[in-house]
mmCIF file of C-alpha atoms and ligand atoms in Angstrom:
data_model
loop_
_atom_site.group_PDB
_atom_site.id
_atom_site.type_symbol
_atom_site.label_atom_id
_atom_site.label_comp_id
_atom_site.label_asym_id
_atom_site.label_seq_id
_atom_site.Cartn_x
_atom_site.Cartn_y
_atom_site.Cartn_z
ATOM 1 C CA MET A 22 48.984 -0.227 94.951
ATOM 2 C CA VAL A 23 49.697 -1.898 91.342
ATOM 3 C CA ASP A 24 46.147 -2.550 90.263
ATOM 4 C CA PHE A 25 45.318 -5.947 88.615
ATOM 5 C CA LEU A 26 43.199 -4.626 85.618
ATOM 6 C CA ASP A 27 42.280 -0.701 85.460
ATOM 7 C CA LEU A 28 39.222 -0.805 82.915
ATOM 8 C CA LYS A 29 38.195 3.508 83.365
ATOM 9 C CA LYS A 30 42.849 3.607 82.758
ATOM 10 C CA ILE A 31 42.271 1.831 79.545
ATOM 11 C CA ASN A 32 38.303 3.104 77.844
ATOM 12 C CA GLU A 33 40.538 6.655 78.818
ATOM 13 C CA GLU A 34 42.567 6.586 76.570
ATOM 14 C CA CYS A 35 39.193 6.665 73.374
ATOM 15 C CA ARG A 36 36.990 8.345 75.912
ATOM 16 C CA SER A 37 35.995 10.651 73.621
ATOM 17 C CA GLU A 38 35.421 8.197 70.344
ATOM 18 C CA LEU A 39 32.935 5.669 72.747
ATOM 19 C CA ILE A 40 31.616 8.968 73.063
ATOM 20 C CA GLU A 41 31.341 9.688 69.568
ATOM 21 C CA ALA A 42 30.295 6.343 68.523
ATOM 22 C CA CYS A 43 27.498 6.286 71.696
ATOM 23 C CA ALA A 44 26.009 9.687 70.489
ATOM 24 C CA ARG A 45 26.127 8.279 66.732
ATOM 25 C CA VAL A 46 23.953 4.504 67.782
ATOM 26 C CA ILE A 47 21.498 7.473 70.248
ATOM 27 C CA ASP A 48 20.741 9.527 67.104
ATOM 28 C CA SER A 49 19.882 6.264 64.994
ATOM 29 C CA GLY A 50 16.779 5.027 66.190
ATOM 30 C CA TRP A 51 17.967 2.077 65.395
ATOM 31 C CA TYR A 52 19.739 -0.344 68.627
ATOM 32 C CA ILE A 53 19.134 -3.493 67.250
ATOM 33 C CA ASN A 54 20.850 -5.918 64.561
ATOM 34 C CA GLY A 55 21.111 -3.024 62.612
ATOM 35 C CA LYS A 56 24.365 -1.217 60.556
ATOM 36 C CA GLU A 57 26.995 -0.866 63.233
ATOM 37 C CA LEU A 58 26.653 -4.471 63.536
ATOM 38 C CA ASN A 59 26.758 -5.272 60.606
ATOM 39 C CA GLU A 60 29.894 -3.064 60.140
ATOM 40 C CA PHE A 61 31.361 -4.768 63.080
ATOM 41 C CA GLU A 62 31.308 -8.214 62.439
ATOM 42 C CA LYS A 63 32.625 -7.211 58.946
ATOM 43 C CA GLU A 64 35.511 -5.680 60.415
ATOM 44 C CA PHE A 65 36.272 -8.593 63.497
ATOM 45 C CA ALA A 66 36.020 -10.962 60.594
ATOM 46 C CA ALA A 67 39.230 -9.042 58.132
ATOM 47 C CA TYR A 68 40.844 -8.671 61.356
ATOM 48 C CA CYS A 69 40.948 -12.365 62.226
ATOM 49 C CA GLY A 70 41.041 -13.400 58.086
ATOM 50 C CA THR A 71 38.263 -15.797 58.502
ATOM 51 C CA GLN A 72 35.098 -14.877 55.859
ATOM 52 C CA TYR A 73 32.400 -14.644 58.285
ATOM 53 C CA CYS A 74 31.417 -13.398 61.803
ATOM 54 C CA VAL A 75 28.107 -13.625 63.828
ATOM 55 C CA GLY A 76 27.489 -11.682 66.498
ATOM 56 C CA VAL A 77 25.525 -13.168 69.519
ATOM 57 C CA ALA A 78 25.026 -11.347 73.383
ATOM 58 C CA ASN A 79 28.484 -13.679 75.368
ATOM 59 C CA GLY A 80 31.273 -15.211 75.058
ATOM 60 C CA LEU A 81 28.937 -18.218 76.434
ATOM 61 C CA ASP A 82 26.329 -17.994 73.342
ATOM 62 C CA ALA A 83 29.214 -18.156 71.439
ATOM 63 C CA LEU A 84 30.020 -21.383 72.353
ATOM 64 C CA THR A 85 26.811 -23.029 72.666
ATOM 65 C CA LEU A 86 24.812 -21.163 69.811
ATOM 66 C CA THR A 87 27.682 -22.961 67.898
ATOM 67 C CA ILE A 88 27.044 -26.486 69.358
ATOM 68 C CA ARG A 89 23.021 -25.464 69.694
ATOM 69 C CA ALA A 90 23.568 -24.664 65.117
ATOM 70 C CA TRP A 91 26.011 -27.952 64.501
ATOM 71 C CA LYS A 92 23.374 -30.119 65.877
ATOM 72 C CA GLU A 93 20.511 -28.251 63.485
ATOM 73 C CA LEU A 94 23.139 -29.496 60.444
ATOM 74 C CA GLY A 95 23.308 -32.984 61.465
ATOM 75 C CA ARG A 96 26.893 -32.410 62.057
ATOM 76 C CA LEU A 97 26.559 -33.250 65.859
ATOM 77 C CA ALA A 98 23.926 -34.985 67.741
ATOM 78 C CA VAL A 99 22.729 -34.859 72.124
ATOM 79 C CA GLY A 100 25.133 -38.298 73.537
ATOM 80 C CA ASP A 101 28.066 -37.453 71.263
ATOM 81 C CA GLU A 102 31.450 -36.899 73.044
ATOM 82 C CA VAL A 103 33.673 -33.645 73.520
ATOM 83 C CA ILE A 104 37.194 -33.426 74.029
ATOM 84 C CA VAL A 105 38.128 -30.446 76.084
ATOM 85 C CA PRO A 106 40.766 -29.276 78.488
ATOM 86 C CA ALA A 107 40.199 -29.736 82.134
ATOM 87 C CA ASN A 108 41.368 -26.658 83.090
ATOM 88 C CA THR A 109 40.144 -24.565 81.802
ATOM 89 C CA TYR A 110 36.757 -21.825 82.614
ATOM 90 C CA ILE A 111 33.666 -23.311 83.156
ATOM 91 C CA ALA A 112 31.825 -21.731 80.194
ATOM 92 C CA SER A 113 33.768 -24.330 78.145
ATOM 93 C CA ILE A 114 31.907 -26.356 79.733
ATOM 94 C CA LEU A 115 29.264 -25.431 80.033
ATOM 95 C CA SER A 116 27.923 -24.724 76.193
ATOM 96 C CA ILE A 117 29.024 -28.878 76.046
ATOM 97 C CA THR A 118 26.318 -30.018 78.832
ATOM 98 C CA GLU A 119 23.744 -27.282 77.364
ATOM 99 C CA ASN A 120 23.294 -28.690 74.262
ATOM 100 C CA GLY A 121 22.984 -32.898 76.198
ATOM 101 C CA LEU A 122 26.594 -33.493 74.284
ATOM 102 C CA VAL A 123 29.484 -35.036 76.467
ATOM 103 C CA PRO A 124 32.855 -33.624 78.028
ATOM 104 C CA VAL A 125 35.700 -36.287 77.651
ATOM 105 C CA LEU A 126 38.100 -33.997 80.269
ATOM 106 C CA VAL A 127 41.433 -33.977 79.170
ATOM 107 C CA GLU A 128 44.670 -33.188 80.740
ATOM 108 C CA PRO A 129 46.318 -29.932 79.486
ATOM 109 C CA ASP A 130 50.202 -29.549 78.863
ATOM 110 C CA GLU A 131 51.440 -27.897 81.731
ATOM 111 C CA LEU A 132 54.286 -26.737 78.720
ATOM 112 C CA THR A 133 50.951 -24.401 77.138
ATOM 113 C CA TYR A 134 48.143 -25.280 79.679
ATOM 114 C CA ASN A 135 46.480 -25.686 76.451
ATOM 115 C CA LEU A 136 45.870 -29.229 74.749
ATOM 116 C CA GLY A 137 48.594 -31.674 73.807
ATOM 117 C CA ALA A 138 47.982 -33.792 70.639
ATOM 118 C CA ALA A 139 49.006 -36.757 71.934
ATOM 119 C CA GLU A 140 47.093 -36.704 74.348
ATOM 120 C CA VAL A 141 43.739 -35.787 72.544
ATOM 121 C CA GLU A 142 44.684 -38.624 70.157
ATOM 122 C CA SER A 143 44.572 -41.015 73.187
ATOM 123 C CA ARG A 144 41.529 -40.069 74.100
ATOM 124 C CA ILE A 145 39.505 -40.179 70.478
ATOM 125 C CA THR A 146 36.667 -42.797 70.958
ATOM 126 C CA ALA A 147 34.012 -44.115 68.807
ATOM 127 C CA LYS A 148 32.077 -41.664 69.390
ATOM 128 C CA THR A 149 34.530 -38.337 69.807
ATOM 129 C CA ARG A 150 32.850 -35.892 66.834
ATOM 130 C CA LEU A 151 34.279 -32.769 68.295
ATOM 131 C CA ILE A 152 37.237 -30.638 69.821
ATOM 132 C CA LEU A 153 36.866 -28.046 71.244
ATOM 133 C CA ALA A 154 40.223 -26.177 71.689
ATOM 134 C CA VAL A 155 40.488 -23.296 74.736
ATOM 135 C CA HIS A 156 43.978 -20.823 73.873
ATOM 136 C CA LEU A 157 43.274 -19.996 77.420
ATOM 137 C CA TYR A 158 45.219 -16.811 78.605
ATOM 138 C CA GLY A 159 45.904 -16.097 75.972
ATOM 139 C CA GLN A 160 48.217 -18.259 73.586
ATOM 140 C CA LEU A 161 47.223 -20.754 70.857
ATOM 141 C CA ALA A 162 46.797 -23.743 71.470
ATOM 142 C CA ASN A 163 48.855 -25.793 68.879
ATOM 143 C CA MET A 164 46.456 -25.429 66.249
ATOM 144 C CA SER A 165 48.278 -27.029 63.278
ATOM 145 C CA GLN A 166 48.941 -30.039 65.382
ATOM 146 C CA LEU A 167 45.405 -30.357 66.228
ATOM 147 C CA ALA A 168 43.952 -29.356 63.648
ATOM 148 C CA ASP A 169 44.994 -32.417 61.319
ATOM 149 C CA ILE A 170 43.895 -34.109 64.241
ATOM 150 C CA ALA A 171 40.192 -33.323 63.635
ATOM 151 C CA ASP A 172 41.297 -34.378 59.995
ATOM 152 C CA ARG A 173 42.650 -36.854 60.515
ATOM 153 C CA HIS A 174 39.538 -38.936 62.138
ATOM 154 C CA GLY A 175 37.032 -36.229 60.360
ATOM 155 C CA LEU A 176 35.768 -34.858 63.987
ATOM 156 C CA LEU A 177 34.618 -31.097 63.700
ATOM 157 C CA LEU A 178 37.392 -28.289 66.026
ATOM 158 C CA LEU A 179 35.428 -25.718 67.794
ATOM 159 C CA GLU A 180 38.548 -22.666 69.414
ATOM 160 C CA ASP A 181 37.675 -20.906 72.728
ATOM 161 C CA SER A 182 39.205 -17.895 71.905
ATOM 162 C CA ALA A 183 37.642 -15.501 74.482
ATOM 163 C CA GLN A 184 41.756 -14.960 75.718
ATOM 164 C CA ALA A 185 42.682 -15.178 73.135
ATOM 165 C CA HIS A 186 42.180 -11.770 69.957
ATOM 166 C CA GLY A 187 44.702 -11.793 67.872
ATOM 167 C CA ALA A 188 46.814 -15.030 68.653
ATOM 168 C CA LYS A 189 48.570 -16.199 65.948
ATOM 169 C CA LEU A 190 50.550 -19.137 64.823
ATOM 170 C CA HIS A 191 51.851 -19.199 61.468
ATOM 171 C CA GLU A 192 50.481 -15.683 60.826
ATOM 172 C CA LYS A 193 46.635 -17.163 61.031
ATOM 173 C CA LYS A 194 45.042 -15.868 64.160
ATOM 174 C CA ALA A 195 42.824 -17.508 66.224
ATOM 175 C CA GLY A 196 38.874 -17.386 65.098
ATOM 176 C CA ASN A 197 40.630 -18.553 61.929
ATOM 177 C CA TRP A 198 41.921 -22.231 62.526
ATOM 178 C CA GLY A 199 39.063 -24.768 63.819
ATOM 179 C CA HIS A 200 36.226 -24.639 61.690
ATOM 180 C CA ALA A 201 33.989 -22.102 63.711
ATOM 181 C CA SER A 202 35.755 -19.934 67.457
ATOM 182 C CA GLY A 203 33.867 -18.096 69.868
ATOM 183 C CA PHE A 204 34.796 -15.161 71.343
ATOM 184 C CA SER A 205 33.863 -13.368 74.198
ATOM 185 C CA PHE A 206 34.226 -9.212 74.449
ATOM 186 C CA TYR A 207 33.461 -9.282 78.500
ATOM 187 C CA PRO A 208 34.792 -6.123 79.178
ATOM 188 C CA GLY A 209 37.968 -7.545 80.966
ATOM 189 C CA LYS A 210 38.920 -9.885 77.536
ATOM 190 C CA ASN A 211 42.206 -7.889 75.364
ATOM 191 C CA LEU A 212 38.935 -6.672 72.834
ATOM 192 C CA GLY A 213 36.157 -5.656 75.510
ATOM 193 C CA ALA A 214 32.840 -3.630 75.312
ATOM 194 C CA LEU A 215 31.088 -1.642 77.726
ATOM 195 C CA GLY A 216 29.163 -4.572 78.757
ATOM 196 C CA ASP A 217 28.665 -8.540 77.181
ATOM 197 C CA ALA A 218 29.486 -9.161 73.995
ATOM 198 C CA GLY A 219 30.300 -12.234 72.177
ATOM 199 C CA ALA A 220 30.820 -13.391 67.772
ATOM 200 C CA ILE A 221 31.585 -16.355 66.230
ATOM 201 C CA THR A 222 34.064 -16.669 63.292
ATOM 202 C CA THR A 223 33.751 -18.985 61.046
ATOM 203 C CA ASN A 224 34.758 -19.375 56.788
ATOM 204 C CA ASP A 225 31.603 -22.192 56.503
ATOM 205 C CA PRO A 226 28.725 -20.111 55.176
ATOM 206 C CA GLU A 227 25.475 -22.819 55.963
ATOM 207 C CA LEU A 228 26.656 -21.938 59.776
ATOM 208 C CA VAL A 229 26.245 -19.026 59.733
ATOM 209 C CA ASP A 230 22.869 -19.389 58.197
ATOM 210 C CA VAL A 231 21.865 -20.607 61.010
ATOM 211 C CA LEU A 232 23.408 -18.965 63.879
ATOM 212 C CA LYS A 233 21.331 -15.942 63.001
ATOM 213 C CA ALA A 234 18.468 -17.931 62.754
ATOM 214 C CA LEU A 235 19.125 -19.327 65.672
ATOM 215 C CA ARG A 236 20.425 -15.872 67.852
ATOM 216 C CA ASN A 237 16.705 -14.609 66.260
ATOM 217 C CA TYR A 238 13.650 -16.686 67.437
ATOM 218 C CA GLY A 239 14.900 -18.985 65.211
ATOM 219 C CA SER A 240 14.014 -16.590 62.758
ATOM 220 C CA HIS A 241 15.452 -15.226 58.933
ATOM 221 C CA GLU A 242 12.174 -13.395 58.381
ATOM 222 C CA LYS A 243 9.972 -11.613 60.706
ATOM 223 C CA TYR A 244 7.225 -13.531 62.092
ATOM 224 C CA LYS A 245 8.707 -16.768 60.159
ATOM 225 C CA ASN A 246 10.244 -18.990 62.829
ATOM 226 C CA ILE A 247 12.220 -22.348 60.972
ATOM 227 C CA ILE A 248 13.983 -23.416 64.372
ATOM 228 C CA GLN A 249 13.504 -23.371 68.079
ATOM 229 C CA GLY A 250 16.115 -20.047 68.782
ATOM 230 C CA VAL A 251 16.755 -17.698 71.118
ATOM 231 C CA ASN A 252 17.542 -14.317 71.984
ATOM 232 C CA SER A 253 21.183 -13.230 71.352
ATOM 233 C CA ARG A 254 22.025 -10.928 70.102
ATOM 234 C CA LEU A 255 24.863 -7.967 70.472
ATOM 235 C CA ASP A 256 23.352 -4.611 70.720
ATOM 236 C CA GLU A 257 24.417 -2.186 68.467
ATOM 237 C CA ILE A 258 25.898 -0.003 71.455
ATOM 238 C CA GLN A 259 27.998 -2.813 72.297
ATOM 239 C CA ALA A 260 28.973 -3.345 68.608
ATOM 240 C CA ALA A 261 29.581 0.247 68.176
ATOM 241 C CA MET A 262 32.141 0.817 71.102
ATOM 242 C CA LEU A 263 33.753 -2.687 69.563
ATOM 243 C CA ARG A 264 34.580 -0.822 66.668
ATOM 244 C CA VAL A 265 36.467 1.677 68.261
ATOM 245 C CA LYS A 266 38.003 -0.446 70.717
ATOM 246 C CA LEU A 267 39.127 -2.271 67.371
ATOM 247 C CA LYS A 268 40.983 0.567 66.495
ATOM 248 C CA TYR A 269 43.335 -0.508 69.257
ATOM 249 C CA LEU A 270 44.109 -4.080 70.081
ATOM 250 C CA GLU A 271 47.224 -4.568 67.381
ATOM 251 C CA GLU A 272 48.895 -1.083 70.113
ATOM 252 C CA GLN A 273 47.249 -3.095 72.838
ATOM 253 C CA ILE A 274 48.459 -6.621 71.951
ATOM 254 C CA VAL A 275 51.877 -5.079 71.573
ATOM 255 C CA LYS A 276 51.511 -3.299 75.427
ATOM 256 C CA ARG A 277 50.883 -7.147 76.869
ATOM 257 C CA ARG A 278 53.873 -8.420 75.669
ATOM 258 C CA VAL A 279 56.269 -4.873 76.693
ATOM 259 C CA ILE A 280 54.787 -6.075 80.502
ATOM 260 C CA ALA A 281 55.151 -10.115 79.875
ATOM 261 C CA ASP A 282 58.613 -9.466 78.213
ATOM 262 C CA ILE A 283 59.835 -8.161 81.741
ATOM 263 C CA TYR A 284 58.362 -10.185 83.758
ATOM 264 C CA MET A 285 60.212 -13.205 81.608
ATOM 265 C CA ARG A 286 63.320 -11.583 81.811
ATOM 266 C CA GLY A 287 63.143 -10.090 85.005
ATOM 267 C CA ILE A 288 61.608 -12.241 87.449
ATOM 268 C CA ASP A 289 63.979 -15.513 88.516
ATOM 269 C CA ASN A 290 63.150 -16.259 91.858
ATOM 270 C CA PRO A 291 63.736 -20.380 92.183
ATOM 271 C CA LEU A 292 60.003 -20.511 93.769
ATOM 272 C CA ILE A 293 58.232 -19.053 90.788
ATOM 273 C CA THR A 294 57.633 -21.058 87.027
ATOM 274 C CA LEU A 295 57.238 -18.859 84.698
ATOM 275 C CA PRO A 296 54.703 -18.844 81.525
ATOM 276 C CA LEU A 297 56.939 -21.292 78.913
ATOM 277 C CA SER A 298 60.027 -21.180 80.716
ATOM 278 C CA ARG A 299 60.236 -24.986 79.810
ATOM 279 C CA GLY A 300 61.156 -24.353 76.486
ATOM 280 C CA THR A 301 59.393 -22.238 74.088
ATOM 281 C CA ASP A 302 60.622 -24.541 70.659
ATOM 282 C CA VAL A 303 56.888 -25.631 70.258
ATOM 283 C CA LEU A 304 54.424 -22.689 69.467
ATOM 284 C CA GLU A 305 56.323 -19.487 68.039
ATOM 285 C CA TYR A 306 56.509 -16.342 71.277
ATOM 286 C CA GLY A 307 53.990 -14.244 68.539
ATOM 287 C CA ALA A 308 51.315 -16.091 69.421
ATOM 288 C CA HIS A 309 50.799 -15.234 72.899
ATOM 289 C CA VAL A 310 48.604 -11.770 73.654
ATOM 290 C CA TRP A 311 49.025 -12.397 77.341
ATOM 291 C CA HIS A 312 45.555 -11.940 78.221
ATOM 292 C CA LEU A 313 46.700 -13.092 81.500
ATOM 293 C CA PHE A 314 49.910 -13.321 82.855
ATOM 294 C CA VAL A 315 50.047 -16.864 84.715
ATOM 295 C CA ILE A 316 52.812 -18.685 87.253
ATOM 296 C CA ARG A 317 52.697 -20.701 89.397
ATOM 297 C CA CYS A 318 54.548 -21.419 92.927
ATOM 298 C CA ASP A 319 54.117 -24.104 95.466
ATOM 299 C CA SER A 320 52.980 -22.084 97.688
ATOM 300 C CA ARG A 321 50.784 -20.278 95.848
ATOM 301 C CA ASP A 322 48.590 -18.170 98.601
ATOM 302 C CA GLU A 323 51.748 -17.266 100.508
ATOM 303 C CA LEU A 324 53.023 -15.370 97.636
ATOM 304 C CA LYS A 325 49.580 -13.904 97.056
ATOM 305 C CA LYS A 326 49.649 -12.713 100.697
ATOM 306 C CA TYR A 327 52.940 -11.185 100.224
ATOM 307 C CA LEU A 328 52.275 -10.013 97.125
ATOM 308 C CA SER A 329 49.358 -8.112 97.801
ATOM 309 C CA GLY A 330 50.762 -7.314 101.471
ATOM 310 C CA LYS A 331 53.149 -4.587 98.807
ATOM 311 C CA GLY A 332 49.946 -3.012 97.049
ATOM 312 C CA ILE A 333 49.793 -5.307 94.378
ATOM 313 C CA ASP A 334 47.258 -7.160 93.314
ATOM 314 C CA THR A 335 47.215 -10.341 91.645
ATOM 315 C CA LEU A 336 43.455 -13.149 91.348
ATOM 316 C CA ILE A 337 43.462 -16.475 90.830
ATOM 317 C CA HIS A 338 42.241 -18.131 87.486
ATOM 318 C CA TYR A 339 40.803 -20.254 88.253
ATOM 319 C CA PRO A 340 40.646 -21.522 91.863
ATOM 320 C CA ILE A 341 38.599 -24.573 91.063
ATOM 321 C CA PRO A 342 38.362 -26.643 87.946
ATOM 322 C CA PRO A 343 35.473 -27.502 86.406
ATOM 323 C CA HIS A 344 35.125 -31.312 87.340
ATOM 324 C CA LYS A 345 34.933 -30.173 90.772
ATOM 325 C CA GLN A 346 32.591 -27.116 90.950
ATOM 326 C CA LYS A 347 29.022 -28.030 92.840
ATOM 327 C CA ALA A 348 27.228 -27.370 89.583
ATOM 328 C CA TYR A 349 28.977 -30.300 88.503
ATOM 329 C CA GLU A 350 28.552 -32.682 91.842
ATOM 330 C CA GLY A 351 26.814 -35.499 90.569
ATOM 331 C CA PHE A 352 27.277 -36.006 87.049
ATOM 332 C CA GLU A 353 28.937 -39.009 85.596
ATOM 333 C CA PHE A 354 32.467 -37.198 83.666
ATOM 334 C CA VAL A 355 34.080 -40.035 81.570
ATOM 335 C CA GLU A 356 37.079 -40.889 83.844
ATOM 336 C CA GLY A 357 40.692 -39.316 83.323
ATOM 337 C CA ASP A 358 43.162 -38.831 85.805
ATOM 338 C CA TYR A 359 42.317 -35.176 86.507
ATOM 339 C CA SER A 360 46.022 -34.901 88.528
ATOM 340 C CA ILE A 361 48.121 -32.484 86.694
ATOM 341 C CA THR A 362 44.607 -30.246 86.590
ATOM 342 C CA GLU A 363 44.692 -29.649 90.330
ATOM 343 C CA SER A 364 47.896 -28.950 90.669
ATOM 344 C CA ILE A 365 47.727 -26.490 88.003
ATOM 345 C CA HIS A 366 44.852 -25.212 90.300
ATOM 346 C CA GLN A 367 46.403 -24.900 93.010
ATOM 347 C CA GLU A 368 49.295 -23.595 91.902
ATOM 348 C CA VAL A 369 48.604 -20.344 89.560
ATOM 349 C CA LEU A 370 48.020 -16.919 90.487
ATOM 350 C CA SER A 371 48.100 -13.902 87.841
ATOM 351 C CA LEU A 372 50.424 -11.113 88.000
ATOM 352 C CA PRO A 373 48.781 -8.097 86.779
ATOM 353 C CA ILE A 374 49.198 -6.902 82.830
ATOM 354 C CA SER A 375 47.165 -4.783 80.771
ATOM 355 C CA PRO A 376 48.313 -2.415 78.119
ATOM 356 C CA VAL A 377 48.031 1.208 80.780
ATOM 357 C CA MET A 378 50.328 -0.779 82.811
ATOM 358 C CA THR A 379 53.696 1.101 83.119
ATOM 359 C CA GLU A 380 57.254 0.025 83.358
ATOM 360 C CA ALA A 381 57.689 0.908 86.808
ATOM 361 C CA ASP A 382 54.843 -0.984 87.647
ATOM 362 C CA ALA A 383 55.969 -4.271 86.376
ATOM 363 C CA LEU A 384 59.492 -3.890 87.944
ATOM 364 C CA LEU A 385 57.936 -3.633 91.081
ATOM 365 C CA VAL A 386 56.544 -6.916 90.581
ATOM 366 C CA VAL A 387 59.787 -7.932 89.256
ATOM 367 C CA ASP A 388 61.799 -7.020 92.321
ATOM 368 C CA ALA A 389 58.611 -7.801 95.038
ATOM 369 C CA CYS A 390 58.625 -11.730 93.340
ATOM 370 C CA ASN A 391 62.326 -11.381 93.159
ATOM 371 C CA LYS A 392 62.591 -11.155 97.206
ATOM 372 C CA PHE A 393 59.148 -13.738 98.125
ATOM 373 C CA SER A 394 60.913 -16.691 100.305
ATOM 374 C CA VAL A 395 59.367 -18.829 101.587
ATOM 375 C CA SER A 396 59.882 -19.346 105.748
ATOM 376 C CA LYS A 397 60.449 -22.855 107.387
HETATM 377 C C1 LIG B 27 35.235 -15.190 79.290
HETATM 378 C C2 LIG B 27 35.284 -16.345 78.542
HETATM 379 C C3 LIG B 27 34.110 -17.480 78.390
HETATM 380 C C4 LIG B 27 32.485 -16.655 78.389
HETATM 381 O O1 LIG B 27 32.165 -15.719 78.041
HETATM 382 P P1 LIG B 27 31.071 -14.420 78.378
HETATM 383 O O2 LIG B 27 31.551 -12.932 77.322
HETATM 384 O O3 LIG B 27 31.219 -14.028 79.617
HETATM 385 O O4 LIG B 27 29.971 -15.326 78.136
HETATM 386 C C5 LIG B 27 34.749 -18.217 78.359
HETATM 387 N N1 LIG B 27 35.216 -19.680 77.543
HETATM 388 C C6 LIG B 27 37.116 -18.316 77.865
HETATM 389 C C7 LIG B 27 37.732 -19.487 77.767
HETATM 390 C C8 LIG B 27 37.027 -17.344 78.622
HETATM 391 O O5 LIG B 27 37.494 -16.957 79.030
#
C-alpha cells in the first residue's frame, strides 16, 4: 500500500518537540496573540526573506483580508478587475468575489499550469487593478515577468503561495515577489499546522498595520475599533506547532525532490505526461517544491483505478474548475475561453509524494505507471 500523504508519520518525526511546545503554551496561560505568534511571524518572515509576516486563521483569510486591507487603504475598490488563473483551488477566486471585485479568469500556461505573461498582458483592461498569481502544485509562477507587467501597468501583485512554501526563483522565495503573499498552513500543506492557520508576508508596513487591525475586530487597542474587522487569528498553540515544523521544512523539501526525481527519471510511459516535460528552460528546477506531483493522462480515470488496484493512492487536484462549480452558477465571469483549464481538470492525476515516502515506494509507483496500458 502506498499512501498519498501520511500526516501522522510526518508529525511523528518531531513528535517530542511538538509535545514540548504544546506544554510550553499550556503552561504559559496565554493562548491568543502572544509570544509564540510574534516569534513565528518573525521566523517565517526571515525564512521568506520579507520584512513582515502577519498570522491569520487560514489561507483563505490571508488572501481575503489582504484584498480587504487594500480596499481600506484606497488601493482597490469594489468592481475592480483581478487577473487570476482559471485553474486554481476555489479559495483564490473566493477571496476576490468575497470582496466584491471581479475575477478575470485566465487560461494557464500548459507547461507550468501557472499564469503566463503573454496571456496576462492580453487580458489587462482599464479596470484591472490586481494580478493574483497562484504558485500551483508548488511551482512558482514566472514572477519576474509578472512583476514586470504589474510594474509597467501600475497593478498590485498578490501571490497565492498556499502550495509553495520555500519555492524560489533567482534566489528569491515565494512570498517575496508580490506586494503581498497569502500562505496556508492547512495540515496537508508543505508547512502544515495541526489545525488551521495562515499568514500574509509583505514588505509594506502600511498593509501590515491594517491587517493587524482587521484580523482583530478592526482594533489595535482593546475596545477601540477603527475599521469593521473580523476575528481571524493564528492561535498560540498553532504558532508553536509551526515554529517546530518550520525547522524541518528545508530538509522535507529536499526529500520531496528525491521522490520527484525518481518519478521524472523513471516514468516513461507515452500515455503519461510528466510535469515540466515540455521543456524546463523557463524556470529553474529550484522553483518547484513539489507540494503535488501532477501527471496528465487522456485515460486519467482508468489510470487512477488501475493504480488503486495496485494499492497506490492517488488524488485529483482538482476535478471541477471554479467556473463550473455550483457556487458560481449564474455568476457572470468576464468572457473567456477555458478549454485548456477544462482539459487539465479532466486529465490531471496527483501521484503520492511526501517527505516520509520511501524510495522503494516511489519505484513501485514508477513501475506501475510504466506498465499501464489502455484496453482498446
Ligand atoms: C489550500 C489553499 C488555499 C486555502 O488555504 P486554507 O488554509 O485551506 O484556507 C488557497 N489557495 C490554494 C492554492 C490552496 O491550495
